[in-house]
Amino acid sequence: MEDELRPEYDLKRLKVRRLGPERKSFGETTVRLDPDVAAIFPSAEAVNEALRFLIRVTYDNQSLLSNLPEPAPKAVDG
């Protein structure tokens, strides 16, 4: 068998991709859910929808709380 590989291909620099959770990700973030949490969601889209809802509620509540007046200092009984 004759080697037909072009000289510009440097096979010494190739790296083998690992399989499993240790492998490098190329542009995507992977989050591992605990089994009890994963059992609640049928898909990644459902997880993202729930998290976006939680983020929106958190931001809405923070903006509501920031509009409240500061509570008056408590009087010390003495």
PDB file of N, CA, C and O in Angstrom:
ATOM      1  N   MET A   1       0.842  -1.168   0.000  1.00  0.00           N
ATOM      2  CA  MET A   1       0.000   0.000   0.000  1.00  0.00           C
ATOM      3  C   MET A   1       0.893   1.239   0.000  1.00  0.00           C
ATOM      4  O   MET A   1       1.797   1.373   0.816  1.00  0.00           O
ATOM      5  N   GLU A   2       0.603   2.136  -0.889  1.00  0.00           N
ATOM      6  CA  GLU A   2       1.402   3.344  -1.010  1.00  0.00           C
ATOM      7  C   GLU A   2       0.815   4.450  -0.131  1.00  0.00           C
ATOM      8  O   GLU A   2      -0.401   4.607  -0.038  1.00  0.00           O
ATOM      9  N   ASP A   3       1.684   5.221   0.504  1.00  0.00           N
ATOM     10  CA  ASP A   3       1.253   6.323   1.364  1.00  0.00           C
ATOM     11  C   ASP A   3       0.873   7.512   0.488  1.00  0.00           C
ATOM     12  O   ASP A   3       1.717   8.070  -0.209  1.00  0.00           O
ATOM     13  N   GLU A   4      -0.409   7.893   0.514  1.00  0.00           N
ATOM     14  CA  GLU A   4      -0.872   8.995  -0.308  1.00  0.00           C
ATOM     15  C   GLU A   4      -1.112  10.266   0.507  1.00  0.00           C
ATOM     16  O   GLU A   4      -1.685  11.222   0.000  1.00  0.00           O
ATOM     17  N   LEU A   5      -0.664  10.282   1.731  1.00  0.00           N
ATOM     18  CA  LEU A   5      -0.877  11.431   2.594  1.00  0.00           C
ATOM     19  C   LEU A   5       0.011  12.588   2.149  1.00  0.00           C
ATOM     20  O   LEU A   5       1.204  12.419   1.903  1.00  0.00           O
ATOM     21  N   ARG A   6      -0.576  13.738   2.048  1.00  0.00           N
ATOM     22  CA  ARG A   6       0.185  14.912   1.637  1.00  0.00           C
ATOM     23  C   ARG A   6       1.193  15.300   2.717  1.00  0.00           C
ATOM     24  O   ARG A   6       0.929  15.145   3.896  1.00  0.00           O
ATOM     25  N   PRO A   7       2.298  15.867   2.329  1.00  0.00           N
ATOM     26  CA  PRO A   7       3.332  16.222   3.309  1.00  0.00           C
ATOM     27  C   PRO A   7       2.907  17.320   4.275  1.00  0.00           C
ATOM     28  O   PRO A   7       3.443  17.423   5.370  1.00  0.00           O
ATOM     29  N   GLU A   8       1.924  18.150   3.913  1.00  0.00           N
ATOM     30  CA  GLU A   8       1.501  19.235   4.813  1.00  0.00           C
ATOM     31  C   GLU A   8       0.677  18.742   5.998  1.00  0.00           C
ATOM     32  O   GLU A   8       0.435  19.486   6.938  1.00  0.00           O
ATOM     33  N   TYR A   9       0.218  17.489   5.955  1.00  0.00           N
ATOM     34  CA  TYR A   9      -0.517  16.937   7.093  1.00  0.00           C
ATOM     35  C   TYR A   9       0.476  16.422   8.128  1.00  0.00           C
ATOM     36  O   TYR A   9       1.264  15.532   7.852  1.00  0.00           O
ATOM     37  N   ASP A  10       0.430  17.009   9.323  1.00  0.00           N
ATOM     38  CA  ASP A  10       1.351  16.630  10.384  1.00  0.00           C
ATOM     39  C   ASP A  10       0.599  15.754  11.386  1.00  0.00           C
ATOM     40  O   ASP A  10      -0.090  16.256  12.269  1.00  0.00           O
ATOM     41  N   LEU A  11       0.711  14.455  11.261  1.00  0.00           N
ATOM     42  CA  LEU A  11      -0.008  13.516  12.122  1.00  0.00           C
ATOM     43  C   LEU A  11       0.533  13.507  13.548  1.00  0.00           C
ATOM     44  O   LEU A  11      -0.161  13.074  14.459  1.00  0.00           O
ATOM     45  N   LYS A  12       1.723  14.009  13.757  1.00  0.00           N
ATOM     46  CA  LYS A  12       2.288  14.035  15.106  1.00  0.00           C
ATOM     47  C   LYS A  12       1.558  15.036  15.992  1.00  0.00           C
ATOM     48  O   LYS A  12       1.594  14.925  17.203  1.00  0.00           O
ATOM     49  N   ARG A  13       0.900  16.026  15.392  1.00  0.00           N
ATOM     50  CA  ARG A  13       0.199  17.047  16.174  1.00  0.00           C
ATOM     51  C   ARG A  13      -1.261  16.681  16.437  1.00  0.00           C
ATOM     52  O   ARG A  13      -1.947  17.385  17.160  1.00  0.00           O
ATOM     53  N   LEU A  14      -1.730  15.599  15.869  1.00  0.00           N
ATOM     54  CA  LEU A  14      -3.117  15.190  16.104  1.00  0.00           C
ATOM     55  C   LEU A  14      -3.300  14.730  17.541  1.00  0.00           C
ATOM     56  O   LEU A  14      -2.421  14.093  18.112  1.00  0.00           O
ATOM     57  N   LYS A  15      -4.443  15.052  18.100  1.00  0.00           N
ATOM     58  CA  LYS A  15      -4.761  14.597  19.449  1.00  0.00           C
ATOM     59  C   LYS A  15      -6.029  13.766  19.394  1.00  0.00           C
ATOM     60  O   LYS A  15      -6.950  14.058  18.657  1.00  0.00           O
ATOM     61  N   VAL A  16      -6.067  12.740  20.203  1.00  0.00           N
ATOM     62  CA  VAL A  16      -7.221  11.860  20.259  1.00  0.00           C
ATOM     63  C   VAL A  16      -8.251  12.480  21.193  1.00  0.00           C
ATOM     64  O   VAL A  16      -7.928  12.905  22.301  1.00  0.00           O
ATOM     65  N   ARG A  17      -9.499  12.545  20.738  1.00  0.00           N
ATOM     66  CA  ARG A  17     -10.565  13.073  21.589  1.00  0.00           C
ATOM     67  C   ARG A  17     -10.973  12.002  22.585  1.00  0.00           C
ATOM     68  O   ARG A  17     -11.155  10.849  22.251  1.00  0.00           O
ATOM     69  N   ARG A  18     -11.117  12.416  23.808  1.00  0.00           N
ATOM     70  CA  ARG A  18     -11.573  11.499  24.842  1.00  0.00           C
ATOM     71  C   ARG A  18     -13.077  11.326  24.746  1.00  0.00           C
ATOM     72  O   ARG A  18     -13.791  12.216  24.324  1.00  0.00           O
ATOM     73  N   LEU A  19     -13.535  10.198  25.198  1.00  0.00           N
ATOM     74  CA  LEU A  19     -14.967   9.958  25.285  1.00  0.00           C
ATOM     75  C   LEU A  19     -15.393  10.152  26.728  1.00  0.00           C
ATOM     76  O   LEU A  19     -14.620   9.936  27.651  1.00  0.00           O
ATOM     77  N   GLY A  20     -16.611  10.569  26.925  1.00  0.00           N
ATOM     78  CA  GLY A  20     -17.129  10.727  28.274  1.00  0.00           C
ATOM     79  C   GLY A  20     -17.048  12.164  28.754  1.00  0.00           C
ATOM     80  O   GLY A  20     -16.753  13.074  27.995  1.00  0.00           O
ATOM     81  N   PRO A  21     -17.310  12.367  30.053  1.00  0.00           N
ATOM     82  CA  PRO A  21     -17.400  13.726  30.583  1.00  0.00           C
ATOM     83  C   PRO A  21     -16.071  14.479  30.609  1.00  0.00           C
ATOM     84  O   PRO A  21     -16.060  15.682  30.712  1.00  0.00           O
ATOM     85  N   GLU A  22     -14.929  13.783  30.489  1.00  0.00           N
ATOM     86  CA  GLU A  22     -13.642  14.459  30.545  1.00  0.00           C
ATOM     87  C   GLU A  22     -13.251  15.080  29.213  1.00  0.00           C
ATOM     88  O   GLU A  22     -12.307  15.840  29.137  1.00  0.00           O
ATOM     89  N   ARG A  23     -13.969  14.728  28.139  1.00  0.00           N
ATOM     90  CA  ARG A  23     -13.541  15.190  26.826  1.00  0.00           C
ATOM     91  C   ARG A  23     -13.733  16.691  26.682  1.00  0.00           C
ATOM     92  O   ARG A  23     -14.564  17.291  27.334  1.00  0.00           O
ATOM     93  N   LYS A  24     -12.945  17.253  25.815  1.00  0.00           N
ATOM     94  CA  LYS A  24     -13.018  18.689  25.574  1.00  0.00           C
ATOM     95  C   LYS A  24     -14.282  19.005  24.790  1.00  0.00           C
ATOM     96  O   LYS A  24     -14.709  18.264  23.931  1.00  0.00           O
ATOM     97  N   SER A  25     -14.835  20.142  25.103  1.00  0.00           N
ATOM     98  CA  SER A  25     -16.006  20.616  24.399  1.00  0.00           C
ATOM     99  C   SER A  25     -15.550  21.670  23.400  1.00  0.00           C
ATOM    100  O   SER A  25     -14.650  22.449  23.673  1.00  0.00           O
ATOM    101  N   PHE A  26     -16.166  21.697  22.265  1.00  0.00           N
ATOM    102  CA  PHE A  26     -15.793  22.662  21.242  1.00  0.00           C
ATOM    103  C   PHE A  26     -16.904  23.685  21.075  1.00  0.00           C
ATOM    104  O   PHE A  26     -17.730  23.605  20.181  1.00  0.00           O
ATOM    105  N   GLY A  27     -16.939  24.649  21.993  1.00  0.00           N
ATOM    106  CA  GLY A  27     -17.879  25.745  21.872  1.00  0.00           C
ATOM    107  C   GLY A  27     -19.178  25.586  22.624  1.00  0.00           C
ATOM    108  O   GLY A  27     -19.963  26.504  22.675  1.00  0.00           O
ATOM    109  N   GLU A  28     -19.438  24.452  23.190  1.00  0.00           N
ATOM    110  CA  GLU A  28     -20.669  24.256  23.947  1.00  0.00           C
ATOM    111  C   GLU A  28     -20.339  23.985  25.403  1.00  0.00           C
ATOM    112  O   GLU A  28     -19.340  23.378  25.719  1.00  0.00           O
ATOM    113  N   THR A  29     -21.206  24.445  26.277  1.00  0.00           N
ATOM    114  CA  THR A  29     -21.050  24.182  27.690  1.00  0.00           C
ATOM    115  C   THR A  29     -21.940  23.005  28.050  1.00  0.00           C
ATOM    116  O   THR A  29     -23.104  22.981  27.679  1.00  0.00           O
ATOM    117  N   THR A  30     -21.391  22.055  28.758  1.00  0.00           N
ATOM    118  CA  THR A  30     -22.163  20.904  29.180  1.00  0.00           C
ATOM    119  C   THR A  30     -22.362  20.983  30.680  1.00  0.00           C
ATOM    120  O   THR A  30     -21.424  21.243  31.426  1.00  0.00           O
ATOM    121  N   VAL A  31     -23.591  20.782  31.102  1.00  0.00           N
ATOM    122  CA  VAL A  31     -23.930  20.793  32.515  1.00  0.00           C
ATOM    123  C   VAL A  31     -24.491  19.424  32.860  1.00  0.00           C
ATOM    124  O   VAL A  31     -25.374  18.922  32.182  1.00  0.00           O
ATOM    125  N   ARG A  32     -23.977  18.831  33.921  1.00  0.00           N
ATOM    126  CA  ARG A  32     -24.456  17.515  34.336  1.00  0.00           C
ATOM    127  C   ARG A  32     -25.500  17.699  35.433  1.00  0.00           C
ATOM    128  O   ARG A  32     -25.245  18.315  36.456  1.00  0.00           O
ATOM    129  N   LEU A  33     -26.683  17.174  35.190  1.00  0.00           N
ATOM    130  CA  LEU A  33     -27.764  17.251  36.168  1.00  0.00           C
ATOM    131  C   LEU A  33     -27.750  16.010  37.045  1.00  0.00           C
ATOM    132  O   LEU A  33     -27.459  14.911  36.569  1.00  0.00           O
ATOM    133  N   ASP A  34     -28.078  16.187  38.306  1.00  0.00           N
ATOM    134  CA  ASP A  34     -28.256  15.033  39.178  1.00  0.00           C
ATOM    135  C   ASP A  34     -29.450  14.238  38.671  1.00  0.00           C
ATOM    136  O   ASP A  34     -30.375  14.799  38.073  1.00  0.00           O
ATOM    137  N   PRO A  35     -29.453  12.924  38.878  1.00  0.00           N
ATOM    138  CA  PRO A  35     -30.517  12.074  38.343  1.00  0.00           C
ATOM    139  C   PRO A  35     -31.924  12.517  38.754  1.00  0.00           C
ATOM    140  O   PRO A  35     -32.848  12.466  37.932  1.00  0.00           O
ATOM    141  N   ASP A  36     -32.103  12.965  39.998  1.00  0.00           N
ATOM    142  CA  ASP A  36     -33.450  13.365  40.423  1.00  0.00           C
ATOM    143  C   ASP A  36     -33.919  14.618  39.696  1.00  0.00           C
ATOM    144  O   ASP A  36     -35.100  14.764  39.392  1.00  0.00           O
ATOM    145  N   VAL A  37     -33.000  15.505  39.366  1.00  0.00           N
ATOM    146  CA  VAL A  37     -33.359  16.710  38.610  1.00  0.00           C
ATOM    147  C   VAL A  37     -33.599  16.347  37.150  1.00  0.00           C
ATOM    148  O   VAL A  37     -34.580  16.788  36.541  1.00  0.00           O
ATOM    149  N   ALA A  38     -32.735  15.538  36.564  1.00  0.00           N
ATOM    150  CA  ALA A  38     -32.866  15.141  35.163  1.00  0.00           C
ATOM    151  C   ALA A  38     -34.172  14.403  34.905  1.00  0.00           C
ATOM    152  O   ALA A  38     -34.756  14.513  33.816  1.00  0.00           O
ATOM    153  N   ALA A  39     -34.662  13.683  35.901  1.00  0.00           N
ATOM    154  CA  ALA A  39     -35.899  12.921  35.734  1.00  0.00           C
ATOM    155  C   ALA A  39     -37.113  13.825  35.530  1.00  0.00           C
ATOM    156  O   ALA A  39     -38.119  13.404  34.961  1.00  0.00           O
ATOM    157  N   ILE A  40     -37.013  15.080  35.957  1.00  0.00           N
ATOM    158  CA  ILE A  40     -38.133  16.016  35.847  1.00  0.00           C
ATOM    159  C   ILE A  40     -38.259  16.583  34.439  1.00  0.00           C
ATOM    160  O   ILE A  40     -39.353  16.904  33.989  1.00  0.00           O
ATOM    161  N   PHE A  41     -37.147  16.706  33.726  1.00  0.00           N
ATOM    162  CA  PHE A  41     -37.130  17.384  32.428  1.00  0.00           C
ATOM    163  C   PHE A  41     -37.026  16.390  31.278  1.00  0.00           C
ATOM    164  O   PHE A  41     -36.124  15.561  31.252  1.00  0.00           O
ATOM    165  N   PRO A  42     -37.913  16.508  30.285  1.00  0.00           N
ATOM    166  CA  PRO A  42     -37.872  15.574  29.159  1.00  0.00           C
ATOM    167  C   PRO A  42     -36.782  15.882  28.139  1.00  0.00           C
ATOM    168  O   PRO A  42     -36.435  15.034  27.331  1.00  0.00           O
ATOM    169  N   SER A  43     -36.232  17.116  28.164  1.00  0.00           N
ATOM    170  CA  SER A  43     -35.244  17.480  27.151  1.00  0.00           C
ATOM    171  C   SER A  43     -34.390  18.651  27.635  1.00  0.00           C
ATOM    172  O   SER A  43     -34.723  19.312  28.621  1.00  0.00           O
ATOM    173  N   ALA A  44     -33.320  18.914  26.891  1.00  0.00           N
ATOM    174  CA  ALA A  44     -32.467  20.065  27.191  1.00  0.00           C
ATOM    175  C   ALA A  44     -33.243  21.367  27.016  1.00  0.00           C
ATOM    176  O   ALA A  44     -33.050  22.320  27.770  1.00  0.00           O
ATOM    177  N   GLU A  45     -34.143  21.408  26.044  1.00  0.00           N
ATOM    178  CA  GLU A  45     -34.954  22.609  25.816  1.00  0.00           C
ATOM    179  C   GLU A  45     -35.830  22.909  27.028  1.00  0.00           C
ATOM    180  O   GLU A  45     -36.007  24.069  27.399  1.00  0.00           O
ATOM    181  N   ALA A  46     -36.359  21.871  27.659  1.00  0.00           N
ATOM    182  CA  ALA A  46     -37.203  22.062  28.851  1.00  0.00           C
ATOM    183  C   ALA A  46     -36.379  22.614  30.013  1.00  0.00           C
ATOM    184  O   ALA A  46     -36.853  23.472  30.763  1.00  0.00           O
ATOM    185  N   VAL A  47     -35.152  22.147  30.150  1.00  0.00           N
ATOM    186  CA  VAL A  47     -34.267  22.656  31.203  1.00  0.00           C
ATOM    187  C   VAL A  47     -33.975  24.128  30.947  1.00  0.00           C
ATOM    188  O   VAL A  47     -34.082  24.965  31.850  1.00  0.00           O
ATOM    189  N   ASN A  48     -33.645  24.465  29.706  1.00  0.00           N
ATOM    190  CA  ASN A  48     -33.341  25.858  29.367  1.00  0.00           C
ATOM    191  C   ASN A  48     -34.548  26.758  29.588  1.00  0.00           C
ATOM    192  O   ASN A  48     -34.411  27.884  30.079  1.00  0.00           O
ATOM    193  N   GLU A  49     -35.731  26.294  29.232  1.00  0.00           N
ATOM    194  CA  GLU A  49     -36.942  27.085  29.440  1.00  0.00           C
ATOM    195  C   GLU A  49     -37.176  27.351  30.930  1.00  0.00           C
ATOM    196  O   GLU A  49     -37.482  28.475  31.333  1.00  0.00           O
ATOM    197  N   ALA A  50     -37.000  26.335  31.755  1.00  0.00           N
ATOM    198  CA  ALA A  50     -37.195  26.493  33.200  1.00  0.00           C
ATOM    199  C   ALA A  50     -36.156  27.452  33.788  1.00  0.00           C
ATOM    200  O   ALA A  50     -36.481  28.300  34.621  1.00  0.00           O
ATOM    201  N   LEU A  51     -34.920  27.339  33.349  1.00  0.00           N
ATOM    202  CA  LEU A  51     -33.874  28.228  33.857  1.00  0.00           C
ATOM    203  C   LEU A  51     -34.105  29.672  33.419  1.00  0.00           C
ATOM    204  O   LEU A  51     -33.909  30.601  34.192  1.00  0.00           O
ATOM    205  N   ARG A  52     -34.529  29.868  32.167  1.00  0.00           N
ATOM    206  CA  ARG A  52     -34.832  31.232  31.708  1.00  0.00           C
ATOM    207  C   ARG A  52     -35.977  31.841  32.507  1.00  0.00           C
ATOM    208  O   ARG A  52     -35.955  33.027  32.827  1.00  0.00           O
ATOM    209  N   PHE A  53     -36.979  31.021  32.822  1.00  0.00           N
ATOM    210  CA  PHE A  53     -38.090  31.495  33.640  1.00  0.00           C
ATOM    211  C   PHE A  53     -37.591  31.901  35.027  1.00  0.00           C
ATOM    212  O   PHE A  53     -37.940  32.961  35.539  1.00  0.00           O
ATOM    213  N   LEU A  54     -36.757  31.073  35.631  1.00  0.00           N
ATOM    214  CA  LEU A  54     -36.203  31.372  36.953  1.00  0.00           C
ATOM    215  C   LEU A  54     -35.369  32.651  36.926  1.00  0.00           C
ATOM    216  O   LEU A  54     -35.462  33.490  37.819  1.00  0.00           O
ATOM    217  N   ILE A  55     -34.579  32.829  35.885  1.00  0.00           N
ATOM    218  CA  ILE A  55     -33.776  34.046  35.746  1.00  0.00           C
ATOM    219  C   ILE A  55     -34.684  35.266  35.637  1.00  0.00           C
ATOM    220  O   ILE A  55     -34.457  36.288  36.299  1.00  0.00           O
ATOM    221  N   ARG A  56     -35.723  35.169  34.812  1.00  0.00           N
ATOM    222  CA  ARG A  56     -36.651  36.291  34.636  1.00  0.00           C
ATOM    223  C   ARG A  56     -37.349  36.645  35.946  1.00  0.00           C
ATOM    224  O   ARG A  56     -37.437  37.813  36.325  1.00  0.00           O
ATOM    225  N   VAL A  57     -37.831  35.632  36.682  1.00  0.00           N
ATOM    226  CA  VAL A  57     -38.504  35.870  37.961  1.00  0.00           C
ATOM    227  C   VAL A  57     -37.531  36.503  38.962  1.00  0.00           C
ATOM    228  O   VAL A  57     -37.890  37.433  39.678  1.00  0.00           O
ATOM    229  N   THR A  58     -36.314  36.020  38.984  1.00  0.00           N
ATOM    230  CA  THR A  58     -35.309  36.570  39.902  1.00  0.00           C
ATOM    231  C   THR A  58     -35.049  38.037  39.590  1.00  0.00           C
ATOM    232  O   THR A  58     -35.041  38.877  40.500  1.00  0.00           O
ATOM    233  N   TYR A  59     -34.849  38.360  38.311  1.00  0.00           N
ATOM    234  CA  TYR A  59     -34.612  39.759  37.935  1.00  0.00           C
ATOM    235  C   TYR A  59     -35.825  40.630  38.242  1.00  0.00           C
ATOM    236  O   TYR A  59     -35.675  41.748  38.735  1.00  0.00           O
ATOM    237  N   ASP A  60     -37.026  40.124  37.968  1.00  0.00           N
ATOM    238  CA  ASP A  60     -38.240  40.899  38.249  1.00  0.00           C
ATOM    239  C   ASP A  60     -38.369  41.172  39.743  1.00  0.00           C
ATOM    240  O   ASP A  60     -38.700  42.280  40.151  1.00  0.00           O
ATOM    241  N   ASN A  61     -38.104  40.179  40.565  1.00  0.00           N
ATOM    242  CA  ASN A  61     -38.202  40.358  42.012  1.00  0.00           C
ATOM    243  C   ASN A  61     -37.127  41.303  42.539  1.00  0.00           C
ATOM    244  O   ASN A  61     -37.382  42.086  43.447  1.00  0.00           O
ATOM    245  N   GLN A  62     -35.945  41.239  41.975  1.00  0.00           N
ATOM    246  CA  GLN A  62     -34.886  42.150  42.408  1.00  0.00           C
ATOM    247  C   GLN A  62     -35.254  43.585  42.070  1.00  0.00           C
ATOM    248  O   GLN A  62     -35.029  44.488  42.858  1.00  0.00           O
ATOM    249  N   SER A  63     -35.844  43.810  40.901  1.00  0.00           N
ATOM    250  CA  SER A  63     -36.208  45.181  40.540  1.00  0.00           C
ATOM    251  C   SER A  63     -37.358  45.666  41.409  1.00  0.00           C
ATOM    252  O   SER A  63     -37.420  46.838  41.768  1.00  0.00           O
ATOM    253  N   LEU A  64     -38.270  44.770  41.790  1.00  0.00           N
ATOM    254  CA  LEU A  64     -39.352  45.158  42.696  1.00  0.00           C
ATOM    255  C   LEU A  64     -38.800  45.497  44.069  1.00  0.00           C
ATOM    256  O   LEU A  64     -39.197  46.488  44.693  1.00  0.00           O
ATOM    257  N   LEU A  65     -37.863  44.699  44.556  1.00  0.00           N
ATOM    258  CA  LEU A  65     -37.288  44.938  45.877  1.00  0.00           C
ATOM    259  C   LEU A  65     -36.447  46.211  45.904  1.00  0.00           C
ATOM    260  O   LEU A  65     -36.401  46.910  46.915  1.00  0.00           O
ATOM    261  N   SER A  66     -35.801  46.527  44.790  1.00  0.00           N
ATOM    262  CA  SER A  66     -34.967  47.727  44.773  1.00  0.00           C
ATOM    263  C   SER A  66     -35.813  48.997  44.799  1.00  0.00           C
ATOM    264  O   SER A  66     -35.324  50.057  45.166  1.00  0.00           O
ATOM    265  N   ASN A  67     -37.106  48.898  44.450  1.00  0.00           N
ATOM    266  CA  ASN A  67     -37.989  50.063  44.468  1.00  0.00           C
ATOM    267  C   ASN A  67     -38.631  50.290  45.833  1.00  0.00           C
ATOM    268  O   ASN A  67     -39.263  51.322  46.045  1.00  0.00           O
ATOM    269  N   LEU A  68     -38.501  49.346  46.752  1.00  0.00           N
ATOM    270  CA  LEU A  68     -39.085  49.501  48.074  1.00  0.00           C
ATOM    271  C   LEU A  68     -38.238  50.459  48.914  1.00  0.00           C
ATOM    272  O   LEU A  68     -37.018  50.501  48.776  1.00  0.00           O
ATOM    273  N   PRO A  69     -38.888  51.233  49.794  1.00  0.00           N
ATOM    274  CA  PRO A  69     -38.106  52.115  50.656  1.00  0.00           C
ATOM    275  C   PRO A  69     -37.329  51.295  51.692  1.00  0.00           C
ATOM    276  O   PRO A  69     -37.698  50.180  52.036  1.00  0.00           O
ATOM    277  N   GLU A  70     -36.224  51.858  52.137  1.00  0.00           N
ATOM    278  CA  GLU A  70     -35.419  51.199  53.175  1.00  0.00           C
ATOM    279  C   GLU A  70     -36.235  51.070  54.449  1.00  0.00           C
ATOM    280  O   GLU A  70     -36.930  52.007  54.816  1.00  0.00           O
ATOM    281  N   PRO A  71     -36.154  49.939  55.132  1.00  0.00           N
ATOM    282  CA  PRO A  71     -36.877  49.824  56.402  1.00  0.00           C
ATOM    283  C   PRO A  71     -36.248  50.726  57.465  1.00  0.00           C
ATOM    284  O   PRO A  71     -35.031  50.967  57.442  1.00  0.00           O
ATOM    285  N   ALA A  72     -37.090  51.247  58.341  1.00  0.00           N
ATOM    286  CA  ALA A  72     -36.586  52.106  59.410  1.00  0.00           C
ATOM    287  C   ALA A  72     -35.793  51.261  60.391  1.00  0.00           C
ATOM    288  O   ALA A  72     -36.113  50.090  60.615  1.00  0.00           O
ATOM    289  N   PRO A  73     -34.751  51.835  60.987  1.00  0.00           N
ATOM    290  CA  PRO A  73     -33.965  51.065  61.974  1.00  0.00           C
ATOM    291  C   PRO A  73     -34.848  50.685  63.152  1.00  0.00           C
ATOM    292  O   PRO A  73     -35.728  51.436  63.569  1.00  0.00           O
ATOM    293  N   LYS A  74     -34.632  49.509  63.664  1.00  0.00           N
ATOM    294  CA  LYS A  74     -35.417  49.025  64.819  1.00  0.00           C
ATOM    295  C   LYS A  74     -34.946  49.730  66.080  1.00  0.00           C
ATOM    296  O   LYS A  74     -33.752  49.954  66.272  1.00  0.00           O
ATOM    297  N   ALA A  75     -35.908  50.050  66.912  1.00  0.00           N
ATOM    298  CA  ALA A  75     -35.577  50.662  68.205  1.00  0.00           C
ATOM    299  C   ALA A  75     -35.056  49.596  69.138  1.00  0.00           C
ATOM    300  O   ALA A  75     -35.539  48.471  69.153  1.00  0.00           O
ATOM    301  N   VAL A  76     -34.068  49.947  69.888  1.00  0.00           N
ATOM    302  CA  VAL A  76     -33.478  49.001  70.851  1.00  0.00           C
ATOM    303  C   VAL A  76     -34.167  49.203  72.185  1.00  0.00           C
ATOM    304  O   VAL A  76     -34.211  50.312  72.721  1.00  0.00           O
ATOM    305  N   ASP A  77     -34.750  48.128  72.736  1.00  0.00           N
ATOM    306  CA  ASP A  77     -35.378  48.212  74.057  1.00  0.00           C
ATOM    307  C   ASP A  77     -34.279  48.249  75.116  1.00  0.00           C
ATOM    308  O   ASP A  77     -33.348  47.487  75.072  1.00  0.00           O
ATOM    309  N   GLY A  78     -34.423  49.099  76.036  1.00  0.00           N
ATOM    310  CA  GLY A  78     -33.353  49.137  77.001  1.00  0.00           C
ATOM    311  C   GLY A  78     -33.636  49.775  78.258  1.00  0.00           C
ATOM    312  O   GLY A  78     -34.313  50.335  78.886  1.00  0.00           O
TER     313      GLY A  78
END
